[in-house]
PDB file of C-alpha atoms in Angstrom:
ATOM      1  CA  MET A1416      -1.700  32.370 -41.438  1.00  0.00           C
ATOM      2  CA  PRO A1417       1.845  31.729 -42.663  1.00  0.00           C
ATOM      3  CA  SER A1418       2.981  33.486 -45.831  1.00  0.00           C
ATOM      4  CA  ILE A1419       3.286  31.124 -48.803  1.00  0.00           C
ATOM      5  CA  PRO A1420       4.687  32.073 -52.232  1.00  0.00           C
ATOM      6  CA  SER A1421       2.002  32.249 -54.919  1.00  0.00           C
ATOM      7  CA  ASN A1422       3.833  29.753 -57.109  1.00  0.00           C
ATOM      8  CA  LYS A1423       3.281  26.996 -54.542  1.00  0.00           C
ATOM      9  CA  PRO A1424       0.325  24.650 -55.198  1.00  0.00           C
ATOM     10  CA  TYR A1425      -1.036  24.863 -51.664  1.00  0.00           C
ATOM     11  CA  ARG A1426      -2.315  27.177 -48.964  1.00  0.00           C
ATOM     12  CA  VAL A1427      -3.070  26.974 -45.251  1.00  0.00           C
ATOM     13  CA  GLY A1428      -6.768  27.101 -44.437  1.00  0.00           C
ATOM     14  CA  ARG A1429      -9.421  26.084 -41.942  1.00  0.00           C
ATOM     15  CA  SER A1430     -10.000  22.369 -41.596  1.00  0.00           C
ATOM     16  CA  ARG A1431     -12.295  20.138 -39.517  1.00  0.00           C
ATOM     17  CA  THR A1432      -9.423  19.705 -37.043  1.00  0.00           C
ATOM     18  CA  GLY A1433      -8.215  23.314 -36.999  1.00  0.00           C
ATOM     19  CA  LEU A1434      -5.773  24.362 -39.705  1.00  0.00           C
ATOM     20  CA  GLY A1435      -4.865  22.274 -42.722  1.00  0.00           C
ATOM     21  CA  LEU A1436      -3.020  22.408 -46.023  1.00  0.00           C
ATOM     22  CA  PHE A1437      -5.149  22.664 -49.174  1.00  0.00           C
ATOM     23  CA  ALA A1438      -4.294  22.368 -52.849  1.00  0.00           C
ATOM     24  CA  THR A1439      -4.637  25.555 -54.899  1.00  0.00           C
ATOM     25  CA  LYS A1440      -3.635  23.916 -58.181  1.00  0.00           C
ATOM     26  CA  PRO A1441      -3.972  20.393 -59.598  1.00  0.00           C
ATOM     27  CA  ILE A1442      -1.301  18.132 -58.106  1.00  0.00           C
ATOM     28  CA  LYS A1443      -0.481  14.990 -60.041  1.00  0.00           C
ATOM     29  CA  LYS A1444       0.143  11.633 -58.451  1.00  0.00           C
ATOM     30  CA  GLY A1445       3.828  11.185 -57.572  1.00  0.00           C
ATOM     31  CA  THR A1446       4.527  14.907 -57.190  1.00  0.00           C
ATOM     32  CA  LYS A1447       6.711  16.014 -54.279  1.00  0.00           C
ATOM     33  CA  ILE A1448       4.432  18.590 -52.704  1.00  0.00           C
ATOM     34  CA  ILE A1449       6.439  19.967 -49.805  1.00  0.00           C
ATOM     35  CA  ARG A1450       9.377  19.202 -47.547  1.00  0.00           C
ATOM     36  CA  TYR A1451       8.872  18.492 -43.851  1.00  0.00           C
ATOM     37  CA  PHE A1452      11.754  20.209 -42.111  1.00  0.00           C
ATOM     38  CA  GLY A1453      13.048  21.573 -38.822  1.00  0.00           C
ATOM     39  CA  PRO A1454      16.001  21.225 -36.446  1.00  0.00           C
ATOM     40  CA  LEU A1455      17.572  17.773 -36.284  1.00  0.00           C
ATOM     41  CA  LEU A1456      17.481  16.219 -32.828  1.00  0.00           C
ATOM     42  CA  ASP A1457      20.140  13.721 -31.807  1.00  0.00           C
ATOM     43  CA  SER A1458      18.785  11.040 -29.467  1.00  0.00           C
ATOM     44  CA  LYS A1459      22.309  10.562 -28.080  1.00  0.00           C
ATOM     45  CA  LYS A1460      22.093  14.015 -26.550  1.00  0.00           C
ATOM     46  CA  LYS A1461      19.947  13.955 -23.426  1.00  0.00           C
ATOM     47  CA  GLU A1462      18.703  17.515 -23.753  1.00  0.00           C
ATOM     48  CA  GLU A1463      17.561  16.898 -27.341  1.00  0.00           C
ATOM     49  CA  ASP A1464      16.188  13.448 -26.603  1.00  0.00           C
ATOM     50  CA  ALA A1465      14.041  14.980 -23.839  1.00  0.00           C
ATOM     51  CA  ILE A1466      12.195  17.292 -26.268  1.00  0.00           C
ATOM     52  CA  GLU A1467       8.538  16.325 -26.691  1.00  0.00           C
ATOM     53  CA  ASN A1468       5.894  17.781 -29.019  1.00  0.00           C
ATOM     54  CA  LYS A1469       3.397  16.622 -31.641  1.00  0.00           C
ATOM     55  CA  TYR A1470       5.585  17.614 -34.582  1.00  0.00           C
ATOM     56  CA  LEU A1471       8.524  15.264 -34.068  1.00  0.00           C
ATOM     57  CA  PHE A1472       9.247  13.182 -37.167  1.00  0.00           C
ATOM     58  CA  GLU A1473      11.532  10.244 -36.464  1.00  0.00           C
ATOM     59  CA  LEU A1474      13.977   9.445 -39.269  1.00  0.00           C
ATOM     60  CA  ASN A1475      15.696   6.522 -37.551  1.00  0.00           C
ATOM     61  CA  ASP A1476      16.785   5.407 -34.087  1.00  0.00           C
ATOM     62  CA  ARG A1477      19.097   8.386 -33.761  1.00  0.00           C
ATOM     63  CA  TRP A1478      17.786  11.325 -35.758  1.00  0.00           C
ATOM     64  CA  THR A1479      14.450  13.105 -35.425  1.00  0.00           C
ATOM     65  CA  ILE A1480      13.144  16.226 -37.138  1.00  0.00           C
ATOM     66  CA  ASP A1481      11.533  18.795 -34.845  1.00  0.00           C
ATOM     67  CA  GLY A1482       8.875  20.174 -37.173  1.00  0.00           C
ATOM     68  CA  SER A1483       7.313  22.550 -34.657  1.00  0.00           C
ATOM     69  CA  VAL A1484       8.964  25.622 -36.221  1.00  0.00           C
ATOM     70  CA  ARG A1485       6.522  28.010 -37.914  1.00  0.00           C
ATOM     71  CA  LYS A1486       8.424  28.016 -41.189  1.00  0.00           C
ATOM     72  CA  ASN A1487       7.674  24.321 -41.577  1.00  0.00           C
ATOM     73  CA  ILE A1488       4.456  24.658 -43.595  1.00  0.00           C
ATOM     74  CA  ALA A1489       4.213  20.862 -43.835  1.00  0.00           C
ATOM     75  CA  ARG A1490       3.342  20.792 -40.134  1.00  0.00           C
ATOM     76  CA  TYR A1491      -0.168  21.926 -41.092  1.00  0.00           C
ATOM     77  CA  ILE A1492      -0.837  18.747 -43.057  1.00  0.00           C
ATOM     78  CA  ASN A1493      -3.357  16.670 -41.131  1.00  0.00           C
ATOM     79  CA  HIS A1494      -3.601  12.929 -40.673  1.00  0.00           C
ATOM     80  CA  SER A1495      -5.997  10.776 -42.668  1.00  0.00           C
ATOM     81  CA  CYS A1496      -6.701   7.054 -42.531  1.00  0.00           C
ATOM     82  CA  LYS A1497      -7.324   7.236 -46.290  1.00  0.00           C
ATOM     83  CA  PRO A1498      -4.785   9.845 -47.400  1.00  0.00           C
ATOM     84  CA  ASN A1499      -3.998  11.363 -50.781  1.00  0.00           C
ATOM     85  CA  ALA A1500      -0.310  11.797 -49.937  1.00  0.00           C
ATOM     86  CA  GLU A1501       2.460  10.031 -48.037  1.00  0.00           C
ATOM     87  CA  SER A1502       5.720  10.814 -46.293  1.00  0.00           C
ATOM     88  CA  ASP A1503       8.785  10.017 -48.387  1.00  0.00           C
ATOM     89  CA  VAL A1504      11.533   9.529 -45.793  1.00  0.00           C
ATOM     90  CA  LYS A1505      15.190   9.702 -46.786  1.00  0.00           C
ATOM     91  CA  PRO A1506      17.144   8.792 -43.615  1.00  0.00           C
ATOM     92  CA  ARG A1507      20.600   9.151 -45.128  1.00  0.00           C
ATOM     93  CA  LYS A1508      19.873  12.647 -46.363  1.00  0.00           C
ATOM     94  CA  ARG A1509      17.920  13.313 -43.168  1.00  0.00           C
ATOM     95  CA  LYS A1510      15.062  14.707 -45.175  1.00  0.00           C
ATOM     96  CA  VAL A1511      11.336  14.063 -45.478  1.00  0.00           C
ATOM     97  CA  PHE A1512       9.118  15.031 -48.396  1.00  0.00           C
ATOM     98  CA  ILE A1513       5.349  14.795 -48.659  1.00  0.00           C
ATOM     99  CA  ARG A1514       4.467  13.171 -51.973  1.00  0.00           C
ATOM    100  CA  ALA A1515       1.078  12.810 -53.666  1.00  0.00           C
ATOM    101  CA  ILE A1516      -0.176   9.244 -54.057  1.00  0.00           C
ATOM    102  CA  LYS A1517      -3.320  10.373 -55.875  1.00  0.00           C
ATOM    103  CA  ASN A1518      -4.264  13.184 -58.209  1.00  0.00           C
ATOM    104  CA  ILE A1519      -5.278  16.062 -55.954  1.00  0.00           C
ATOM    105  CA  GLU A1520      -7.719  18.678 -57.203  1.00  0.00           C
ATOM    106  CA  PRO A1521      -7.749  22.366 -56.203  1.00  0.00           C
ATOM    107  CA  GLY A1522      -9.621  22.841 -52.937  1.00  0.00           C
ATOM    108  CA  GLU A1523      -8.869  19.342 -51.651  1.00  0.00           C
ATOM    109  CA  GLU A1524      -7.132  19.035 -48.323  1.00  0.00           C
ATOM    110  CA  ILE A1525      -3.707  17.406 -48.478  1.00  0.00           C
ATOM    111  CA  ASN A1526      -3.207  14.685 -45.886  1.00  0.00           C
ATOM    112  CA  TYR A1527      -1.117  11.631 -45.088  1.00  0.00           C
ATOM    113  CA  ASP A1528      -1.067   8.778 -42.587  1.00  0.00           C
ATOM    114  CA  TYR A1529       0.911   9.735 -39.468  1.00  0.00           C
ATOM    115  CA  GLY A1530       1.616   6.104 -38.619  1.00  0.00           C
ATOM    116  CA  THR A1531       0.486   3.628 -35.969  1.00  0.00           C
ATOM    117  CA  ASP A1532       2.552   4.978 -33.066  1.00  0.00           C
ATOM    118  CA  TYR A1533       1.333   8.553 -33.494  1.00  0.00           C
ATOM    119  CA  PHE A1534      -2.242   7.369 -34.017  1.00  0.00           C
ATOM    120  CA  LYS A1535      -2.244   5.357 -30.778  1.00  0.00           C
ATOM    121  CA  ALA A1536      -0.539   8.095 -28.765  1.00  0.00           C
ATOM    122  CA  TYR A1537      -2.448  11.176 -29.925  1.00  0.00           C
ATOM    123  CA  LEU A1538      -5.445  10.380 -32.145  1.00  0.00           C
ATOM    124  CA  LYS A1539      -7.049   7.242 -30.773  1.00  0.00           C
ATOM    125  CA  PRO A1540      -7.638   8.663 -27.255  1.00  0.00           C
ATOM    126  CA  ILE A1541      -9.670  11.573 -28.647  1.00  0.00           C
ATOM    127  CA  GLY A1542     -11.048   9.847 -31.735  1.00  0.00           C
ATOM    128  CA  CYS A1543      -9.695  10.337 -35.226  1.00  0.00           C
ATOM    129  CA  LYS A1544     -11.454  13.217 -36.989  1.00  0.00           C
ATOM    130  CA  CYS A1545     -10.302  12.533 -40.522  1.00  0.00           C
ATOM    131  CA  ALA A1546     -12.927  12.453 -43.288  1.00  0.00           C
ATOM    132  CA  SER A1547     -12.716   8.674 -43.564  1.00  0.00           C
ATOM    133  CA  CYS A1548     -13.365   8.078 -39.862  1.00  0.00           C
ATOM    134  CA  GLU A1549     -16.092  10.726 -39.780  1.00  0.00           C
ATOM    135  CA  LYS A1550     -17.764   8.946 -42.686  1.00  0.00           C
ATOM    136  CA  LYS A1551     -17.610   5.643 -40.798  1.00  0.00           C
ATOM    137  CA  ARG A1552     -19.071   7.220 -37.672  1.00  0.00           C
ATOM    138  CA  LYS A1553     -21.809   8.869 -39.721  1.00  0.00           C
ATOM    139  CA  LYS A1554     -22.641   5.529 -41.311  1.00  0.00           C
ATOM    140  CA  LYS A1555     -22.766   3.837 -37.907  1.00  0.00           C
ATOM    141  CA  ARG A1556     -25.033   6.568 -36.546  1.00  0.00           C
ATOM    142  CA  ALA A1557     -27.330   6.184 -39.557  1.00  0.00           C
ATOM    143  CA  GLU A1558     -27.393   2.403 -39.081  1.00  0.00           C
ATOM    144  CA  ALA A1559     -28.149   2.848 -35.383  1.00  0.00           C
ATOM    145  CA  ARG A1560     -31.018   5.230 -36.188  1.00  0.00           C
ATOM    146  CA  ALA A1561     -32.363   2.809 -38.797  1.00  0.00           C
ATOM    147  CA  GLU A1562     -32.187  -0.084 -36.331  1.00  0.00           C
ATOM    148  CA  LYS A1563     -33.938   1.992 -33.676  1.00  0.00           C
ATOM    149  CA  ALA A1564     -36.677   2.915 -36.151  1.00  0.00           C
ATOM    150  CA  ARG A1565     -37.019  -0.735 -37.201  1.00  0.00           C
ATOM    151  CA  LEU A1566     -37.394  -1.902 -33.603  1.00  0.00           C
ATOM    152  CA  LYS A1567     -39.894   0.872 -32.907  1.00  0.00           C
ATOM    153  CA  ALA A1568     -41.971  -0.072 -35.959  1.00  0.00           C
ATOM    154  CA  LYS A1569     -41.823  -3.726 -34.926  1.00  0.00           C
ATOM    155  CA  ALA A1570     -43.024  -2.864 -31.418  1.00  0.00           C
ATOM    156  CA  GLU A1571     -45.838  -0.730 -32.844  1.00  0.00           C
ATOM    157  CA  ARG A1572     -46.946  -3.558 -35.148  1.00  0.00           C
ATOM    158  CA  LYS A1573     -46.908  -5.971 -32.221  1.00  0.00           C
ATOM    159  CA  ALA A1574     -48.919  -3.574 -30.056  1.00  0.00           C
ATOM    160  CA  LEU A1575     -51.432  -3.035 -32.877  1.00  0.00           C
ATOM    161  CA  LYS A1576     -51.798  -6.774 -33.376  1.00  0.00           C
ATOM    162  CA  GLN A1577     -52.381  -7.288 -29.656  1.00  0.00           C
ATOM    163  CA  ALA A1578     -54.923  -4.451 -29.608  1.00  0.00           C
ATOM    164  CA  GLU A1579     -56.787  -5.983 -32.553  1.00  0.00           C
ATOM    165  CA  LYS A1580     -56.750  -9.383 -30.871  1.00  0.00           C
ATOM    166  CA  LEU A1581     -58.074  -7.873 -27.644  1.00  0.00           C
ATOM    167  CA  ALA A1582     -60.773  -5.962 -29.530  1.00  0.00           C
ATOM    168  CA  LYS A1583     -61.901  -9.160 -31.268  1.00  0.00           C
ATOM    169  CA  ALA A1584     -62.032 -11.000 -27.945  1.00  0.00           C
ATOM    170  CA  GLU A1585     -64.055  -8.188 -26.375  1.00  0.00           C
ATOM    171  CA  ALA A1586     -66.448  -8.136 -29.333  1.00  0.00           C
ATOM    172  CA  LYS A1587     -66.866 -11.906 -29.087  1.00  0.00           C
ATOM    173  CA  ASP A1588     -67.575 -11.689 -25.352  1.00  0.00           C
ATOM    174  CA  LYS A1589     -70.062  -8.903 -25.986  1.00  0.00           C
ATOM    175  CA  LEU A1590     -71.924 -10.953 -28.593  1.00  0.00           C
ATOM    176  CA  LYS A1591     -71.948 -13.947 -26.276  1.00  0.00           C
ATOM    177  CA  ALA A1592     -73.306 -11.869 -23.393  1.00  0.00           C
ATOM    178  CA  GLU A1593     -75.975 -10.379 -25.661  1.00  0.00           C
ATOM    179  CA  ALA A1594     -77.029 -13.844 -26.816  1.00  0.00           C
ATOM    180  CA  GLU A1595     -77.252 -15.083 -23.232  1.00  0.00           C
ATOM    181  CA  ARG A1596     -79.326 -12.057 -22.240  1.00  0.00           C
ATOM    182  CA  LYS A1597     -81.765 -12.639 -25.091  1.00  0.00           C
ATOM    183  CA  SER A1598     -82.002 -16.324 -24.211  1.00  0.00           C
ATOM    184  CA  LYS A1599     -82.832 -15.533 -20.585  1.00  0.00           C
ATOM    185  CA  LYS A1600     -85.424 -13.004 -21.680  1.00  0.00           C
ATOM    186  CA  LEU A1601     -87.152 -15.547 -23.911  1.00  0.00           C
ATOM    187  CA  ASN A1602     -87.138 -18.197 -21.174  1.00  0.00           C
ATOM    188  CA  GLY A1603     -88.730 -15.735 -18.736  1.00  0.00           C
ATOM    189  CA  HIS A1604     -91.942 -15.255 -20.802  1.00  0.00           C
ATOM    190  CA  SER A1605     -95.181 -17.333 -20.374  1.00  0.00           C
ATOM    191  CA  LEU A1606     -96.846 -19.060 -23.230  1.00  0.00           C
ATOM    192  CA  ASN A1607     -99.419 -16.259 -23.471  1.00  0.00           C
ATOM    193  CA  GLY A1608     -96.700 -13.660 -23.579  1.00  0.00           C
ATOM    194  CA  LYS A1609     -96.996 -12.488 -19.944  1.00  0.00           C
ATOM    195  CA  HIS A1610     -93.785 -12.228 -17.967  1.00  0.00           C
ATOM    196  CA  LEU A1611     -93.700 -14.382 -14.865  1.00  0.00           C
ATOM    197  CA  ASN A1612     -91.393 -14.151 -11.927  1.00  0.00           C
ATOM    198  CA  GLY A1613     -89.420 -17.109 -10.734  1.00  0.00           C
ATOM    199  CA  SER A1614     -92.020 -18.270  -8.194  1.00  0.00           C
ATOM    200  CA  SER A1615     -95.039 -18.162 -10.500  1.00  0.00           C
ATOM    201  CA  ARG A1616     -96.407 -21.142 -12.323  1.00  0.00           C
ATOM    202  CA  VAL A1617     -98.683 -21.437 -15.295  1.00  0.00           C
ATOM    203  CA  ARG A1618    -102.207 -21.847 -14.114  1.00  0.00           C
ATOM    204  CA  GLY A1619    -103.591 -25.350 -14.513  1.00  0.00           C
ATOM    205  CA  ILE A1620    -100.282 -27.000 -14.945  1.00  0.00           C
ATOM    206  CA  GLY A1621     -99.620 -29.668 -12.321  1.00  0.00           C
ATOM    207  CA  LYS A1622    -103.161 -29.526 -10.838  1.00  0.00           C
ATOM    208  CA  LYS A1623    -105.973 -31.985 -11.228  1.00  0.00           C
ATOM    209  CA  PRO A1624    -109.244 -30.528 -12.538  1.00  0.00           C
ATOM    210  CA  ALA A1625    -111.827 -29.985  -9.803  1.00  0.00           C
ATOM    211  CA  SER A1626    -114.609 -32.610  -9.836  1.00  0.00           C
ATOM    212  CA  ARG A1627    -118.057 -31.313 -10.552  1.00  0.00           C
ATOM    213  CA  LYS A1628    -120.715 -32.044  -7.899  1.00  0.00           C
ATOM    214  CA  ARG A1629    -124.014 -33.232  -9.182  1.00  0.00           C
ATOM    215  CA  PRO A1630    -127.010 -31.337  -7.821  1.00  0.00           C
ATOM    216  CA  ALA A1631    -129.016 -33.328  -5.250  1.00  0.00           C
ATOM    217  CA  SER A1632    -132.102 -34.899  -6.727  1.00  0.00           C
ATOM    218  CA  ALA A1633    -135.415 -33.558  -5.456  1.00  0.00           C
ATOM    219  CA  PRO A1634    -137.352 -35.934  -3.155  1.00  0.00           C
ATOM    220  CA  ALA A1635    -140.153 -37.785  -4.797  1.00  0.00           C
ATOM    221  CA  PRO A1636    -143.591 -36.305  -4.059  1.00  0.00           C
ATOM    222  CA  ALA A1637    -145.635 -38.171  -1.462  1.00  0.00           C
ATOM    223  CA  LEU A1638    -148.634 -40.110  -2.722  1.00  0.00           C
ATOM    224  CA  GLN A1639    -152.010 -39.082  -1.353  1.00  0.00           C
ATOM    225  CA  ALA A1640    -154.218 -41.724   0.114  1.00  0.00           C
TER     226      ALA A1640
END
């Protein structure tokens, strides 16, 4: 960790993206917190214009600050899409200061917006990890989980409804079958309660009663002479 005088209102510490700059004392809105400095690069010089790193701070079309030097404590300030500080660029003086745009409490990480070009070149490809973007992603994940749970509950309700409908249909069919079985059983009994098979008939039904034969009359006795 770089050495920082105790009278400074910040320190370098661990952040979600590696190292970051944190307030050690209350910092009021509008306060110049720290200067972003380093060697000045002249774009008119090919060897200087060819230098590339993540700490280049462009002042104008010609001058750029190479903030990669270790003594530049401001290089530890991370990007945020909702920052509590901003870069105060003074092109004529070829200086950049980081100024608070909100009251910053001790323990809070100091951050500022790196700008659209830097964001597109370095942050967007890997996904911005600032607190604001992490909060958005967390919210989206929570919404996705809630939607998944809602769809699951809906599917379960639908399945339960279908199961109940099927159970009712099966119960109805069972009752119908039971009624038909009882009806067939009743139709298969004789009037006297005896069960008959399909080929049997009730005795006497469909037949004429047999005629009774009268007994032959005895011959009359012969008269004696």
